PDB file of C-alpha atoms in Angstrom:
ATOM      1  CA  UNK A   1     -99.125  -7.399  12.716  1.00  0.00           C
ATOM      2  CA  UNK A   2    -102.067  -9.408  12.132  1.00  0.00           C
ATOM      3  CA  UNK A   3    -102.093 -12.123   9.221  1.00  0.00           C
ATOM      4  CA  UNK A   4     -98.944 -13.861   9.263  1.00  0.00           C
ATOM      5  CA  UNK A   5     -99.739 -15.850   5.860  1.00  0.00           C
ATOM      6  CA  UNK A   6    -102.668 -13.453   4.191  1.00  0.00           C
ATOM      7  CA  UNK A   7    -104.715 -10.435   5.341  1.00  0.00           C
ATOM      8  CA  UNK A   8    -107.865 -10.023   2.768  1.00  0.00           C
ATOM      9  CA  UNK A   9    -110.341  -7.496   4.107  1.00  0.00           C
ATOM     10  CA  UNK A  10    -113.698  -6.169   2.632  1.00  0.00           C
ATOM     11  CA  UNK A  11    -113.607  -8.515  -0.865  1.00  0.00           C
ATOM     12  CA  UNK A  12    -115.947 -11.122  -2.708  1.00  0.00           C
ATOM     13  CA  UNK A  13    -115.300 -14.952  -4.275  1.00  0.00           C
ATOM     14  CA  UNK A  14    -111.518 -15.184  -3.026  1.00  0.00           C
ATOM     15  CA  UNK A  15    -110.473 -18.718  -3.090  1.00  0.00           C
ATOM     16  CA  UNK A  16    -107.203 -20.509  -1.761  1.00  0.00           C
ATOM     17  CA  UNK A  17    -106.713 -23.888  -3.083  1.00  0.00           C
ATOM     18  CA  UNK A  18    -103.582 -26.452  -2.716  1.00  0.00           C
ATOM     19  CA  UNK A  19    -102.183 -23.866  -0.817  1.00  0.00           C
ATOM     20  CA  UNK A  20     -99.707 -24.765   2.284  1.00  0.00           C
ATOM     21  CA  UNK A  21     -99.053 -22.513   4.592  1.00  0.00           C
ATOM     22  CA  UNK A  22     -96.341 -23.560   7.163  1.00  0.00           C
ATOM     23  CA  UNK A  23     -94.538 -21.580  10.502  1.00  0.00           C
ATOM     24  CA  UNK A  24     -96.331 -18.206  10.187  1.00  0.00           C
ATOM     25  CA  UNK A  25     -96.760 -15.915  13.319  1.00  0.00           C
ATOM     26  CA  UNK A  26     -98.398 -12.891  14.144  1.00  0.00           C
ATOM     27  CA  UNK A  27     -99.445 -10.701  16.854  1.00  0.00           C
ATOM     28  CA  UNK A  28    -102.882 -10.223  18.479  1.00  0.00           C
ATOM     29  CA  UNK A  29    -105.086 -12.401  15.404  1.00  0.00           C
ATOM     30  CA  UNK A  30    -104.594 -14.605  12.638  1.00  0.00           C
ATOM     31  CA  UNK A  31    -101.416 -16.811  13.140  1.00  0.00           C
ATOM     32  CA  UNK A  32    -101.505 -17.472   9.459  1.00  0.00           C
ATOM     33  CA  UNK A  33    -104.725 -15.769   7.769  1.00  0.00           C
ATOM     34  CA  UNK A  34    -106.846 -12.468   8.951  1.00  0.00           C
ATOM     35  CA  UNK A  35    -109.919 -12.556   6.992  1.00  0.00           C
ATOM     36  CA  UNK A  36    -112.261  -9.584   7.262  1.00  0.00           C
ATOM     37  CA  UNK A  37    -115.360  -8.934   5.928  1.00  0.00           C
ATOM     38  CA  UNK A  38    -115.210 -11.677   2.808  1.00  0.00           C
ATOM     39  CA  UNK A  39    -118.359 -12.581   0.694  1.00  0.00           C
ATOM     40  CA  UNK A  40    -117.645 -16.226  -0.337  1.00  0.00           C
ATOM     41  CA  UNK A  41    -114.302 -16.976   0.635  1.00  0.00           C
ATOM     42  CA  UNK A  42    -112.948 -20.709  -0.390  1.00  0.00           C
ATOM     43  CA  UNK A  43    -110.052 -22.317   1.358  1.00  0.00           C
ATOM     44  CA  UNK A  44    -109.556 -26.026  -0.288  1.00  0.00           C
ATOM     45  CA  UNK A  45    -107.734 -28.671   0.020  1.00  0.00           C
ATOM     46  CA  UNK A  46    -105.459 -26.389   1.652  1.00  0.00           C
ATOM     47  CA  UNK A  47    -102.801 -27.282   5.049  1.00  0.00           C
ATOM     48  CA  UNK A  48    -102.277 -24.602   7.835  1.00  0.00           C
ATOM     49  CA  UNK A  49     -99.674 -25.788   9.729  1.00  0.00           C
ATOM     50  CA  UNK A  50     -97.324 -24.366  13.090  1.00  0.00           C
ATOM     51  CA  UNK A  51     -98.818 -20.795  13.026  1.00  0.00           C
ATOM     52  CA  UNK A  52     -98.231 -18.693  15.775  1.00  0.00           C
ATOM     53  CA  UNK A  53    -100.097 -15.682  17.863  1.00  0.00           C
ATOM     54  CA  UNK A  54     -98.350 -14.094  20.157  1.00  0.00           C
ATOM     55  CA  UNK A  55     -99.666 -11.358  22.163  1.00  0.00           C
ATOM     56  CA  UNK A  56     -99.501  -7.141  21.765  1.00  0.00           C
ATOM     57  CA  UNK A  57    -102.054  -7.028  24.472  1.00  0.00           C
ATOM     58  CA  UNK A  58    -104.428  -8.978  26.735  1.00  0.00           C
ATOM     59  CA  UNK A  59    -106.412 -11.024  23.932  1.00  0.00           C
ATOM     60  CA  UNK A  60    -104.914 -12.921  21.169  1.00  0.00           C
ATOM     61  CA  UNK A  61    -106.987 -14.680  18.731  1.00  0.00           C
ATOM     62  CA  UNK A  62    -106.928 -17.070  16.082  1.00  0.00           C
ATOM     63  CA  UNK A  63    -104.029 -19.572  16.089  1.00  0.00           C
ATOM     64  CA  UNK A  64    -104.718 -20.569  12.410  1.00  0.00           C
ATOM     65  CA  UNK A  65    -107.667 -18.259  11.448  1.00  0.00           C
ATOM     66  CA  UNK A  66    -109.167 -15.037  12.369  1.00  0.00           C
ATOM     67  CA  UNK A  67    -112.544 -14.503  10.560  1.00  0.00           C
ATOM     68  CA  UNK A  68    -114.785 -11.826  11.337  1.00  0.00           C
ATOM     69  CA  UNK A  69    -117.629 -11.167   9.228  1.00  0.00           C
ATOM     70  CA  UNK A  70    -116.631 -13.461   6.460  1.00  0.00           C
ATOM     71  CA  UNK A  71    -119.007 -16.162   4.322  1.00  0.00           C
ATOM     72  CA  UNK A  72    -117.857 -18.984   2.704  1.00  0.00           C
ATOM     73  CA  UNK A  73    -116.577 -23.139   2.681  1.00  0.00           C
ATOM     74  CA  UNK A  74    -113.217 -24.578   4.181  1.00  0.00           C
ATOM     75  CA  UNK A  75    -113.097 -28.030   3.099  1.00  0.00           C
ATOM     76  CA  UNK A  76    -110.748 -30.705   2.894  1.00  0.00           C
ATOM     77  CA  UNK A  77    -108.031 -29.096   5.068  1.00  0.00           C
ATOM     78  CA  UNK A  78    -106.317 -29.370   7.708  1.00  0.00           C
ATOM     79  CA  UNK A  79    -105.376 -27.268  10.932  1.00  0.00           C
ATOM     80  CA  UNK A  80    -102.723 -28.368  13.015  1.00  0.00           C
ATOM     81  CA  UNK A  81    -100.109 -27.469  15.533  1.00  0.00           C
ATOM     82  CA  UNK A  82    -101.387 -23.944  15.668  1.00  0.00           C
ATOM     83  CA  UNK A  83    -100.239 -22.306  18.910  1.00  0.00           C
ATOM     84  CA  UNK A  84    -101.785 -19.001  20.740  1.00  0.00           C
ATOM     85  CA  UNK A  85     -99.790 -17.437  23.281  1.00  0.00           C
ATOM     86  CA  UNK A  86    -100.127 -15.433  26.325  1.00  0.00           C
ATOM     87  CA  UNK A  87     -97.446 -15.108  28.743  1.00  0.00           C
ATOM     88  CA  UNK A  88     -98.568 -12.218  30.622  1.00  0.00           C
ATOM     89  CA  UNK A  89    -100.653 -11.441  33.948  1.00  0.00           C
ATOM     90  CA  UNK A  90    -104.374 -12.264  32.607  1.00  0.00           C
ATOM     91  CA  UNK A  91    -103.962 -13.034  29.432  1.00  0.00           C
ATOM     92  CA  UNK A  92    -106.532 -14.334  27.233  1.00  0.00           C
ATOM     93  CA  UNK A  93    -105.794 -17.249  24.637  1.00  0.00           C
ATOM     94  CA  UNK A  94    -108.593 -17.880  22.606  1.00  0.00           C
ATOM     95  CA  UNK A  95    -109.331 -19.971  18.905  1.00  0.00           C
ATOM     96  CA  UNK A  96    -106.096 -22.250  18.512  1.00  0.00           C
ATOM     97  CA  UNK A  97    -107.182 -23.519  15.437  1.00  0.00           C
ATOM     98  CA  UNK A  98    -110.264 -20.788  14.615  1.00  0.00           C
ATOM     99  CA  UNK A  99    -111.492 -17.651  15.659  1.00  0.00           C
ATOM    100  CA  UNK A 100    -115.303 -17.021  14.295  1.00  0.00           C
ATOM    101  CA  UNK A 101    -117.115 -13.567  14.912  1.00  0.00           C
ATOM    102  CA  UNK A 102    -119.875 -13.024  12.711  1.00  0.00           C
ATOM    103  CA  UNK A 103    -120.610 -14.115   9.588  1.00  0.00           C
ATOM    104  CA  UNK A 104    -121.280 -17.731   8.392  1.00  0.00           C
ATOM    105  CA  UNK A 105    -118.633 -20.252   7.645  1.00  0.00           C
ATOM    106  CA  UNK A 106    -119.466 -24.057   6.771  1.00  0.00           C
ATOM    107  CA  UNK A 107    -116.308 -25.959   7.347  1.00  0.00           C
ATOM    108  CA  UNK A 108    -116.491 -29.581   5.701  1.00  0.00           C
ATOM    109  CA  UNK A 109    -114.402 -32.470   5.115  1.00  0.00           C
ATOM    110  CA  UNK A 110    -111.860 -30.844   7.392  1.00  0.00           C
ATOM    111  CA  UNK A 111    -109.403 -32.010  10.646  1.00  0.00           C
ATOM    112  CA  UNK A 112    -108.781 -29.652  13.081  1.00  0.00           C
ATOM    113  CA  UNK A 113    -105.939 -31.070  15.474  1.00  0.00           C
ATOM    114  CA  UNK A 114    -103.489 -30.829  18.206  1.00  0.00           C
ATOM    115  CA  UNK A 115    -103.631 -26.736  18.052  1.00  0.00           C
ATOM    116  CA  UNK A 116    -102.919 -25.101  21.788  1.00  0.00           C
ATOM    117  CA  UNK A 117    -103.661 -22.133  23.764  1.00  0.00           C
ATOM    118  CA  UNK A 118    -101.404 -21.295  26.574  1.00  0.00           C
ATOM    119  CA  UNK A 119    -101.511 -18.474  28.872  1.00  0.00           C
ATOM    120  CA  UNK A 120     -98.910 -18.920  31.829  1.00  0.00           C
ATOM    121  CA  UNK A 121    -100.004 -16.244  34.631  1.00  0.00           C
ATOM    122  CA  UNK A 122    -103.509 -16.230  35.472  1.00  0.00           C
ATOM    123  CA  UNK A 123    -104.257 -17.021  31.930  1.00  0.00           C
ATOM    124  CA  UNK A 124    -107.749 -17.785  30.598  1.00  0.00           C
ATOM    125  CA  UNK A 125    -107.803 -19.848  27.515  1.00  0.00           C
ATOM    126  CA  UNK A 126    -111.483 -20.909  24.967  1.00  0.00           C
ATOM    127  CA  UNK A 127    -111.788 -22.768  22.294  1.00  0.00           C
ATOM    128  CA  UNK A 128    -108.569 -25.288  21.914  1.00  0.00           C
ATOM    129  CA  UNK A 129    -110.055 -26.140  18.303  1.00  0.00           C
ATOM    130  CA  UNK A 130    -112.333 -23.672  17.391  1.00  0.00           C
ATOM    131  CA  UNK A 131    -114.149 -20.464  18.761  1.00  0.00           C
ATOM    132  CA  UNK A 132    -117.189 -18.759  17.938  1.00  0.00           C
ATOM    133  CA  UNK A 133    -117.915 -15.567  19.138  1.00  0.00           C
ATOM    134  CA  UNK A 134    -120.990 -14.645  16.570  1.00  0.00           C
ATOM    135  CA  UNK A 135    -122.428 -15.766  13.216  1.00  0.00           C
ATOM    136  CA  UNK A 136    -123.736 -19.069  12.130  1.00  0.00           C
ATOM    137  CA  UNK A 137    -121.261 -21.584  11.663  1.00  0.00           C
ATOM    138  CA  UNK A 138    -121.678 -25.382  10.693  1.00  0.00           C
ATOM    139  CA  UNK A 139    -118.924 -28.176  10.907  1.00  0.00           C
ATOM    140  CA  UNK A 140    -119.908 -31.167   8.540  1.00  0.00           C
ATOM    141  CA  UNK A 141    -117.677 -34.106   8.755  1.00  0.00           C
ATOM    142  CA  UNK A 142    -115.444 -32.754  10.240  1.00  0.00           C
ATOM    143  CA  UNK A 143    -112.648 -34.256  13.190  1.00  0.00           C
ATOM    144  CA  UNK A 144    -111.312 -31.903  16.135  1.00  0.00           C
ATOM    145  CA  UNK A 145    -108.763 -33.908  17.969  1.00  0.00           C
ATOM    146  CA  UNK A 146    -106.200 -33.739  20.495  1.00  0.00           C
ATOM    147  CA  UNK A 147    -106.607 -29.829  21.165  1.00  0.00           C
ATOM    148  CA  UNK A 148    -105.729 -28.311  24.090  1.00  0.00           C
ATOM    149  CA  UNK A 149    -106.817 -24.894  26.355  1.00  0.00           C
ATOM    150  CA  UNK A 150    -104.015 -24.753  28.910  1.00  0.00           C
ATOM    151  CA  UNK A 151    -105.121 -21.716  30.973  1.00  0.00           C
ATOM    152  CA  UNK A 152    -103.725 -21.395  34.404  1.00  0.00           C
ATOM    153  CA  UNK A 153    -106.535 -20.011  35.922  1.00  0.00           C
ATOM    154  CA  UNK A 154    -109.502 -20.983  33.414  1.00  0.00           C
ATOM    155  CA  UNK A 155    -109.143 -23.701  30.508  1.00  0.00           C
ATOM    156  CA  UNK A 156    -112.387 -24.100  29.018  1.00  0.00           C
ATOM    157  CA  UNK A 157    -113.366 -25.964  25.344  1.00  0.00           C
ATOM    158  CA  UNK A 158    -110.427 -28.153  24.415  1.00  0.00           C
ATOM    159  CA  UNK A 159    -112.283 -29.012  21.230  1.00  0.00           C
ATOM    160  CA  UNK A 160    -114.624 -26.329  20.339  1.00  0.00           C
ATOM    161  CA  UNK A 161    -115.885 -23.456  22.416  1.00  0.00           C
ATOM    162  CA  UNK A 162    -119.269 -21.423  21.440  1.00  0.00           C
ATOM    163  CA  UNK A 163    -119.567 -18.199  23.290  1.00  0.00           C
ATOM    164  CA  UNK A 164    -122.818 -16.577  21.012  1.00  0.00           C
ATOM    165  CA  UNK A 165    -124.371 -16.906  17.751  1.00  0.00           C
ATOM    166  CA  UNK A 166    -125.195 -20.571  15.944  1.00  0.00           C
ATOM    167  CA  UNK A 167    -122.890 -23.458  16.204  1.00  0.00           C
ATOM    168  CA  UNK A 168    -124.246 -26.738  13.880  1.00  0.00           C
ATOM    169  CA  UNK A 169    -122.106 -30.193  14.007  1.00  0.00           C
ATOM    170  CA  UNK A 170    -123.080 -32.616  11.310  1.00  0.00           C
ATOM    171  CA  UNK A 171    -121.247 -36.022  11.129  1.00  0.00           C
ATOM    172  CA  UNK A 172    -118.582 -34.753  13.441  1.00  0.00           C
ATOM    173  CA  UNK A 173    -115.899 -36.784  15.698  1.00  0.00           C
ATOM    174  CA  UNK A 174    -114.972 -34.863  18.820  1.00  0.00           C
ATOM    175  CA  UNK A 175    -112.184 -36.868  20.385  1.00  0.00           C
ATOM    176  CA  UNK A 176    -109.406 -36.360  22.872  1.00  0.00           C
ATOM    177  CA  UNK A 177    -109.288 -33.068  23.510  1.00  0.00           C
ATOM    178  CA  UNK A 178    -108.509 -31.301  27.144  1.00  0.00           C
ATOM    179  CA  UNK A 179    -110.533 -29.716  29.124  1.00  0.00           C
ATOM    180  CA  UNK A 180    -113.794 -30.282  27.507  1.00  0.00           C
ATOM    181  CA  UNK A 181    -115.001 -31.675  23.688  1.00  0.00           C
ATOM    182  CA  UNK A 182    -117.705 -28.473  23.260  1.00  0.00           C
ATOM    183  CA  UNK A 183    -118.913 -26.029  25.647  1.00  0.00           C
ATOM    184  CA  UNK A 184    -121.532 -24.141  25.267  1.00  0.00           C
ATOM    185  CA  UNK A 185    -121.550 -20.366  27.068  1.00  0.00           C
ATOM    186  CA  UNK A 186    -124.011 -19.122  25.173  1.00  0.00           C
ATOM    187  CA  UNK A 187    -125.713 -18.878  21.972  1.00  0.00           C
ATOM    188  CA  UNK A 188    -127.459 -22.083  20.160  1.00  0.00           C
ATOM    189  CA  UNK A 189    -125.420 -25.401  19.774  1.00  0.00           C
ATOM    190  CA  UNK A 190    -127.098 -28.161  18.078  1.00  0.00           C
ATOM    191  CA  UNK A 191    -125.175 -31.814  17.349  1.00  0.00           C
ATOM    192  CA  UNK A 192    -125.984 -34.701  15.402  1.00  0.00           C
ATOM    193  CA  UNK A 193    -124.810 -37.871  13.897  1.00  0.00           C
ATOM    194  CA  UNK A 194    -121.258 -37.438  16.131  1.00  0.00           C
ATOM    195  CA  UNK A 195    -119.218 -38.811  18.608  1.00  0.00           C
ATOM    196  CA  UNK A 196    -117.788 -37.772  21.321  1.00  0.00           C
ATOM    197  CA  UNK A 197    -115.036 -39.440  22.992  1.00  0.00           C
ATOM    198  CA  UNK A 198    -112.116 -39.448  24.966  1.00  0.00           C
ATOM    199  CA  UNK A 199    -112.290 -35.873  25.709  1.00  0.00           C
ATOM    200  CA  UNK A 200    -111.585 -34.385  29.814  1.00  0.00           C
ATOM    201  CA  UNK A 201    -115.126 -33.923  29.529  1.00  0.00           C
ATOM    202  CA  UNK A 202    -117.639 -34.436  26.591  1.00  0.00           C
ATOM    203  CA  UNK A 203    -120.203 -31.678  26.756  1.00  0.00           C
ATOM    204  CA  UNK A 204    -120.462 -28.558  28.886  1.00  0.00           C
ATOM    205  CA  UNK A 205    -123.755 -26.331  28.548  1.00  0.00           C
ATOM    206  CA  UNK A 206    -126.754 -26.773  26.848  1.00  0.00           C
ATOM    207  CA  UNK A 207    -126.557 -28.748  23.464  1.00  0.00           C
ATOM    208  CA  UNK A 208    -129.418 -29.978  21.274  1.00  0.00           C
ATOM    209  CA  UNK A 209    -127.882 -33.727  20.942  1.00  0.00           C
ATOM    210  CA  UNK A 210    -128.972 -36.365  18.331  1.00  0.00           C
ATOM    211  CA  UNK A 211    -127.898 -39.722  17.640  1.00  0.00           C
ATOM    212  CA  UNK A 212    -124.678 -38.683  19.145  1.00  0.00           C
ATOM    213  CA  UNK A 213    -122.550 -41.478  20.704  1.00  0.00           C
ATOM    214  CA  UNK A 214    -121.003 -39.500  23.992  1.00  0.00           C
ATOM    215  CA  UNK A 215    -118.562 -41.252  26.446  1.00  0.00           C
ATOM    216  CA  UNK A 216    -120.140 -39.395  29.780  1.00  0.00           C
ATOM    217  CA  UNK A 217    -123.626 -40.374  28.979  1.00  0.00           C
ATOM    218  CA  UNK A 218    -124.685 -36.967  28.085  1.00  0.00           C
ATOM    219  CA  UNK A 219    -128.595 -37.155  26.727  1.00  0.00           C
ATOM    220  CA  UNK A 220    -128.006 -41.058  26.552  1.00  0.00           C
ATOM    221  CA  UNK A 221    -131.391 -42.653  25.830  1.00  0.00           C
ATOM    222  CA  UNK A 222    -133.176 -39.489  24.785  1.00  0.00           C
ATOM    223  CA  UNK A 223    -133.200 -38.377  20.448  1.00  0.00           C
ATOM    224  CA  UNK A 224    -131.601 -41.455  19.695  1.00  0.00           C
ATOM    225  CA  UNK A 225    -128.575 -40.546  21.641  1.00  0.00           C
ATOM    226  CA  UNK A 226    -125.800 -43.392  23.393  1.00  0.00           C
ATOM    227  CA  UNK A 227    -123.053 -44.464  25.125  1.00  0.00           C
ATOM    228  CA  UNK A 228    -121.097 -47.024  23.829  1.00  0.00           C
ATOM    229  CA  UNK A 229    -117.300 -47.418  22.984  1.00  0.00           C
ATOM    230  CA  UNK A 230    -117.245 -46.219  18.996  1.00  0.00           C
ATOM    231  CA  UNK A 231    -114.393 -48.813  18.735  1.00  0.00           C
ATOM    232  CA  UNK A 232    -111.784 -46.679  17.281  1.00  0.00           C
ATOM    233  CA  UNK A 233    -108.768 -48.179  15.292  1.00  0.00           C
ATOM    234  CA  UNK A 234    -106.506 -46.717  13.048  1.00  0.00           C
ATOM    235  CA  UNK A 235    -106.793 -43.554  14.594  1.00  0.00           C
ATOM    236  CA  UNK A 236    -110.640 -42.063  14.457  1.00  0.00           C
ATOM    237  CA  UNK A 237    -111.666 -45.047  11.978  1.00  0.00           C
ATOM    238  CA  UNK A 238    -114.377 -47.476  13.176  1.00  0.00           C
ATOM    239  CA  UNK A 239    -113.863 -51.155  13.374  1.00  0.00           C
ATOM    240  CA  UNK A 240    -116.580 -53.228  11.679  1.00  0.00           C
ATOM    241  CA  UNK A 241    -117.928 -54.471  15.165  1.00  0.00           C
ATOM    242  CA  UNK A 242    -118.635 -50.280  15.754  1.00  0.00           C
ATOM    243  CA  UNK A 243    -122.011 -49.853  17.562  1.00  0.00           C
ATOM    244  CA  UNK A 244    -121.693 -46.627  15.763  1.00  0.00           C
ATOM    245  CA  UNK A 245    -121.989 -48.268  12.321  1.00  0.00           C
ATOM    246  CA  UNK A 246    -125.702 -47.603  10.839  1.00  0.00           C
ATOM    247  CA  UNK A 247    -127.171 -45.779  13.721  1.00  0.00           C
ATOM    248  CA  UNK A 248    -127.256 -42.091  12.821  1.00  0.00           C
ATOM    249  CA  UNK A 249    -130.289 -40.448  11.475  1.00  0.00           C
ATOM    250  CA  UNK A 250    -129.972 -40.492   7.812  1.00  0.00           C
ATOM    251  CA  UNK A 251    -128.185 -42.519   5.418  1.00  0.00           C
ATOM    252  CA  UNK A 252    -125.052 -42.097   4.568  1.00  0.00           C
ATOM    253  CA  UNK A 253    -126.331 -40.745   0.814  1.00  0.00           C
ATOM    254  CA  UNK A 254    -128.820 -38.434   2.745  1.00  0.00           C
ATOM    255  CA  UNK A 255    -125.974 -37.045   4.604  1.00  0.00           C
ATOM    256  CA  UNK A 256    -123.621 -36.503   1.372  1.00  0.00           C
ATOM    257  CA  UNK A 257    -121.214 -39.002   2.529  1.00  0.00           C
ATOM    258  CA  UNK A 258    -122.238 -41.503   0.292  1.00  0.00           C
ATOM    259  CA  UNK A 259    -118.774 -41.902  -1.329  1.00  0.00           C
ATOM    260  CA  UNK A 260    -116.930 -41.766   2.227  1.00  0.00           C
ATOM    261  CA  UNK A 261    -116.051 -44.481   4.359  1.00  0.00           C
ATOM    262  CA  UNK A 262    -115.633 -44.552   7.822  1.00  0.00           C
ATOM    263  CA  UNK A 263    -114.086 -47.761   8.038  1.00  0.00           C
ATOM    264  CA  UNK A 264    -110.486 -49.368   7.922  1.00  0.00           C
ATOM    265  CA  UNK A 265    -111.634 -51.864   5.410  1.00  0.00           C
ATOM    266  CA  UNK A 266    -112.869 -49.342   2.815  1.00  0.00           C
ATOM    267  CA  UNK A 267    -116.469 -49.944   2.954  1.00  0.00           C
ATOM    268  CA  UNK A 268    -118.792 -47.042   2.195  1.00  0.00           C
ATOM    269  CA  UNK A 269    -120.886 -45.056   4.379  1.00  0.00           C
TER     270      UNK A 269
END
């Protein structure tokens, strides 16, 4: 029941690449993969699209991915349209895009978008986007956008939802997600060189912020942190007029974007 697309547990060096996978479901975790216990596990350049959880019990986990106790890189992929369901009396929703429990996964070069949790009666949804439970876990340029935690008695990070362990955003845009960009519960949640925007609420919790441009003035004027419209066109690219444009803490190079652009007219980071 769990896995709808692939369920890999205790292996080394397994890579997906190219791979689509499209309208899987399961129940309980891991609408289209259950990973467990993987040393060096790839995923790139890979879609996971319209997978389902629906529930066996009171949790359900993972819209997209379940990974618990796996290392490894997801890069240039997407996540979308993942769905976690809970329909009954207390239900708990949580991970529409990503479930995280131990381990260490870097996810790079990657868009994590419009994935939902719903639970109808009483329902507590975390972690729209992404959830981490455990582990270390870094997001490098990375966009989370337009999730949504649609709990009927608690809704809590649209975008991305850290409970315990190590959460690390490098070069990230947060944007438009409900019910909160990134909460922190618990654990340590550092952020730099991202924007926030356009989300219910930017930041909930604790976060070590820097040079972060964050709509509700979160740490504004303190590590290089601001408030200014980022000037969005084309969806999440930056006009040329951006205030954003030049005013992170590295370079572009330094930062391993120095082939990237960030801009509608092609110019390079």
């Amino acid at each position: 029941t769990w896995g709808g697309g692939a369920y890999i547990s205790s292996a080394r060096n397994i890579t997906f690449r190219n791979c689509l996978f499209n309208r899987n479901t399961a129940l309980e975790r891991g609408g289209a993969m259950f990973l467990q216990s993987i040393n060096n596990m790839q995923l790139r350049d890979c879609v996971i699209r319209n997978s389902t959880v629906n529930r066996i019990g009171t949790f359900s986990y993972g819209g997209g991915i379940y990974a618990e106790n796996c290392s490894g890189l997801i890069s240039n992929s997407t996540i979308e349209l993942g769905l976690v369901y809970g329909p009954g009396g207390w239900d708990r929703s949580i991970g529409g895009a990503a479930y995280l429990t131990g381990g260490g996964l870097t996810f790079r070069d990657t868009m994590i978008r419009y994935n939902r949790l719903v639970a109808d009666y009483y329902g507590l949804t975390y972690g729209g986007g992404a959830y981490v439970e455990s582990g270390s876990h870094t997001f490098k340029n990375c966009v989370i956008a337009g999730n949504h935690t649609e709990g009927t008695w608690e809704a809590q990070g649209g975008g991305l939802y850290a409970n315990n362990g190590v959460l690390t955003l490098e070069n990230c845009t947060v944007a438009a997600n409900q019910k909160e960009g990134l909460r922190r519960a618990g654990g340590t949640v550092t952020a730099r060189d991202s924007i926030f925007w356009r989300n219910t609420d930017d930041i909930t919790g604790t976060v070590t912020l820097t040079y972060c441009d964050i709509e509700d003035g979160t740490s504004k004027g303190v590590n290089g942190n601001r408030s200014e419209n980022p000037r969005f066109e084309r969806g999440l690219y930056l006009q040329p007029s951006s205030p954003c444009i030049d005013r992170g803490s590295r370079t572009g190079a330094a930062a391993g974007l120095a082939t990237y652009t960030t801009l509608t007219n092609g110019t390079l980071d």
